[in-house]
Amino acid sequence: MTKRIGIFGGTFDPPHLMHLLIAEEALEACELDQVWFLPSYQPPHVQGKKAHTSAEQRAKMVQLAIESNDRFAVNFAEIERKGKSYTVDTFRELKETYPDDHFYFILGADMVDDLPTWHQIEELCKLTSFIAFKRPGYPESHPDIADVRYIDMPKVDLSSSFLRERLKLGRSCRYFLSDAVINYIKERRLYED
């Protein structure tokens, strides 16, 4: 039976409430069967951006964050591949492994205008459709090359960098992060100076 699967890629450093809200909204608004979180090993499109924790730690935090939702899963393709993670390589692999399923790539509206610059974008557009969550200050754009559906998002201004700073200062991140993720971070003293 064909499944409709949303792929939500990111650094997830750490995975927080907004990531879960985005995935849940995409699941419902686009009538997906599942959302697979895809932690990147090394994101190629963000120059100078580096993860503050290892790929394995970020994947474990995602597992902990989503454990209560049986329609969420973690896909380790980019971590297992190592090196730069091009989205087209990941979707080629997904289509080879799950040829009957239809994949939707979940991304922010701020990334849609950049799609024409992505590595082998023409092939990627044959392998997936795009779900873009609306963001303030970014109007809906529809590049000729891509099938993009926009979805509304709750207005919560939250970022991983904001949370890393709170954690570094020893401030509470309760309700921003799941209790399991907070415990994992504390046990391993992640994000401390």
Short mmCIF file of C-alpha atoms in Angstrom, two decimals:
data_model
loop_
_atom_site.label_atom_id
_atom_site.label_comp_id
_atom_site.label_asym_id
_atom_site.label_seq_id
_atom_site.Cartn_x
_atom_site.Cartn_y
_atom_site.Cartn_z
CA MET A 1 0.00 0.00 0.00
CA THR A 2 1.36 3.42 -0.98
CA LYS A 3 2.18 5.72 1.90
CA ARG A 4 2.41 9.51 1.94
CA ILE A 5 5.53 10.34 3.92
CA GLY A 6 6.77 13.77 4.93
CA ILE A 7 10.55 14.13 5.21
CA PHE A 8 11.63 16.81 7.66
CA GLY A 9 15.35 17.46 7.43
CA GLY A 10 17.39 19.63 9.73
CA THR A 11 20.26 19.90 12.13
CA PHE A 12 17.93 19.49 15.16
CA ASP A 13 20.52 20.91 17.54
CA PRO A 14 18.48 20.45 19.75
CA PRO A 15 15.05 19.33 18.46
CA HIS A 16 12.39 21.54 20.05
CA LEU A 17 8.68 22.25 20.32
CA MET A 18 8.54 24.13 17.01
CA HIS A 19 10.00 21.15 15.10
CA LEU A 20 7.27 18.94 16.56
CA LEU A 21 4.55 21.48 15.76
CA ILE A 22 5.75 21.78 12.16
CA ALA A 23 5.76 18.00 11.71
CA GLU A 24 2.31 17.59 13.26
CA GLU A 25 0.84 20.41 11.19
CA ALA A 26 2.28 18.93 7.97
CA LEU A 27 0.94 15.50 8.95
CA GLU A 28 -2.59 16.82 9.37
CA ALA A 29 -2.78 19.59 6.76
CA CYS A 30 -1.36 17.40 3.97
CA GLU A 31 -2.95 14.13 5.11
CA LEU A 32 0.38 12.35 5.47
CA ASP A 33 0.69 8.85 6.88
CA GLN A 34 3.98 9.57 8.62
CA VAL A 35 6.68 12.20 9.10
CA TRP A 36 10.29 11.04 9.11
CA PHE A 37 12.80 13.33 10.81
CA LEU A 38 16.08 13.37 8.88
CA PRO A 39 18.96 14.71 10.97
CA SER A 40 21.71 16.02 8.72
CA TYR A 41 25.28 14.90 9.08
CA GLN A 42 26.65 18.13 7.60
CA PRO A 43 24.20 20.54 5.92
CA PRO A 44 25.73 21.69 2.58
CA HIS A 45 23.55 24.75 1.97
CA VAL A 46 24.33 26.64 5.18
CA GLN A 47 27.78 28.15 4.81
CA GLY A 48 29.77 28.30 8.01
CA LYS A 49 27.09 26.54 10.05
CA LYS A 50 28.34 23.75 12.24
CA ALA A 51 26.56 21.50 14.67
CA HIS A 52 27.23 21.97 18.39
CA THR A 53 26.74 18.26 19.10
CA SER A 54 27.56 15.07 17.21
CA ALA A 55 25.24 13.64 14.56
CA GLU A 56 24.62 10.64 16.79
CA GLN A 57 23.67 12.86 19.76
CA ARG A 58 21.30 14.91 17.60
CA ALA A 59 19.66 11.74 16.23
CA LYS A 60 19.22 10.39 19.77
CA MET A 61 17.62 13.67 20.89
CA VAL A 62 15.19 13.46 17.94
CA GLN A 63 14.30 9.88 18.91
CA LEU A 64 13.61 11.01 22.46
CA ALA A 65 11.59 14.05 21.31
CA ILE A 66 9.26 12.02 19.07
CA GLU A 67 8.93 8.79 21.06
CA SER A 68 5.32 9.48 22.08
CA ASN A 69 4.07 9.88 18.49
CA ASP A 70 3.79 6.62 16.54
CA ARG A 71 3.41 8.51 13.24
CA PHE A 72 6.86 10.12 13.65
CA ALA A 73 10.11 8.27 12.94
CA VAL A 74 13.81 9.03 12.52
CA ASN A 75 15.62 8.26 9.27
CA PHE A 76 19.40 7.91 9.57
CA ALA A 77 20.27 8.02 5.84
CA GLU A 78 22.31 11.22 5.94
CA ILE A 79 24.11 10.32 9.16
CA GLU A 80 25.01 6.88 7.83
CA ARG A 81 26.23 8.38 4.54
CA LYS A 82 28.42 10.94 6.37
CA GLY A 83 29.95 13.93 4.59
CA LYS A 84 27.87 16.62 2.92
CA SER A 85 24.22 15.70 2.68
CA TYR A 86 22.66 16.60 -0.64
CA THR A 87 18.89 16.27 -0.52
CA VAL A 88 18.75 14.69 -3.98
CA ASP A 89 21.03 11.81 -2.86
CA THR A 90 18.77 11.13 0.11
CA PHE A 91 15.61 11.11 -2.00
CA ARG A 92 17.22 8.83 -4.60
CA GLU A 93 17.98 6.40 -1.77
CA LEU A 94 14.46 6.71 -0.33
CA LYS A 95 12.83 6.03 -3.72
CA GLU A 96 15.06 3.00 -4.30
CA THR A 97 14.22 1.59 -0.87
CA TYR A 98 10.51 2.55 -0.88
CA PRO A 99 9.53 2.72 -4.59
CA ASP A 100 5.76 2.68 -3.95
CA ASP A 101 5.68 5.54 -1.44
CA HIS A 102 5.26 9.24 -2.21
CA PHE A 103 7.61 11.60 -0.39
CA TYR A 104 7.06 15.24 0.54
CA PHE A 105 9.98 17.39 1.64
CA ILE A 106 9.05 19.75 4.49
CA LEU A 107 10.90 23.07 4.55
CA GLY A 108 10.52 26.68 5.61
CA ALA A 109 9.13 29.36 3.28
CA ASP A 110 12.52 31.09 3.62
CA MET A 111 14.12 28.19 1.71
CA VAL A 112 11.72 28.05 -1.24
CA ASP A 113 13.37 30.89 -3.18
CA ASP A 114 16.70 29.08 -2.88
CA LEU A 115 15.39 25.83 -4.40
CA PRO A 116 16.63 26.68 -7.93
CA THR A 117 20.20 26.77 -6.55
CA TRP A 118 20.01 23.34 -4.88
CA HIS A 119 22.23 20.52 -6.14
CA GLN A 120 20.52 18.66 -9.03
CA ILE A 121 17.18 20.34 -8.28
CA GLU A 122 15.52 19.12 -11.49
CA GLU A 123 15.99 15.50 -10.44
CA LEU A 124 14.95 16.26 -6.86
CA CYS A 125 11.67 17.76 -8.13
CA LYS A 126 10.92 14.46 -9.90
CA LEU A 127 11.48 12.55 -6.66
CA THR A 128 9.45 14.70 -4.25
CA SER A 129 6.89 17.45 -3.76
CA PHE A 130 7.51 20.25 -1.27
CA ILE A 131 5.53 21.34 1.79
CA ALA A 132 6.54 24.82 2.91
CA PHE A 133 5.48 26.21 6.26
CA LYS A 134 4.74 29.92 6.15
CA ARG A 135 7.11 32.25 8.00
CA PRO A 136 6.67 35.94 8.79
CA GLY A 137 8.43 38.15 6.27
CA TYR A 138 8.54 35.48 3.55
CA PRO A 139 5.76 35.71 0.95
CA GLU A 140 4.59 32.58 -0.83
CA SER A 141 6.67 32.02 -3.94
CA HIS A 142 6.23 29.26 -6.47
CA PRO A 143 9.37 28.51 -8.49
CA ASP A 144 8.55 27.06 -11.91
CA ILE A 145 10.68 24.02 -11.19
CA ALA A 146 8.96 22.81 -8.01
CA ASP A 147 5.54 21.69 -6.77
CA VAL A 148 5.18 23.62 -3.48
CA ARG A 149 2.22 23.56 -1.11
CA TYR A 150 2.21 26.12 1.71
CA ILE A 151 0.79 25.40 5.14
CA ASP A 152 0.05 27.74 8.03
CA MET A 153 2.06 27.48 11.19
CA PRO A 154 1.33 28.55 14.75
CA LYS A 155 3.11 31.81 15.52
CA VAL A 156 5.82 30.66 17.93
CA ASP A 157 9.19 32.38 17.68
CA LEU A 158 11.60 29.67 18.74
CA SER A 159 15.00 28.59 17.46
CA SER A 160 17.67 26.08 18.38
CA SER A 161 20.22 28.90 18.79
CA PHE A 162 17.93 30.60 21.36
CA LEU A 163 17.67 27.33 23.28
CA ARG A 164 21.42 26.62 23.10
CA GLU A 165 22.02 30.05 24.67
CA ARG A 166 19.51 29.34 27.47
CA LEU A 167 21.13 25.97 28.12
CA LYS A 168 24.60 27.54 28.17
CA LEU A 169 23.38 30.03 30.79
CA GLY A 170 21.79 27.26 32.86
CA ARG A 171 18.27 28.56 32.25
CA SER A 172 15.21 26.33 32.07
CA CYS A 173 14.08 24.98 28.69
CA ARG A 174 11.06 23.19 30.10
CA TYR A 175 8.14 23.13 27.64
CA PHE A 176 10.50 24.27 24.85
CA LEU A 177 12.08 20.79 24.80
CA SER A 178 10.64 17.44 25.83
CA ASP A 179 11.60 16.23 29.30
CA ALA A 180 13.45 13.27 27.75
CA VAL A 181 15.57 15.60 25.61
CA ILE A 182 16.29 17.90 28.58
CA ASN A 183 17.42 14.90 30.65
CA TYR A 184 19.65 13.65 27.83
CA ILE A 185 21.26 17.10 27.48
CA LYS A 186 21.83 17.38 31.25
CA GLU A 187 23.29 13.88 31.59
CA ARG A 188 25.82 14.54 28.81
CA ARG A 189 26.39 18.21 29.71
CA LEU A 190 25.68 19.25 26.13
CA TYR A 191 25.77 22.95 25.15
CA GLU A 192 27.85 23.92 28.17
CA ASP A 193 30.93 26.11 27.70
#
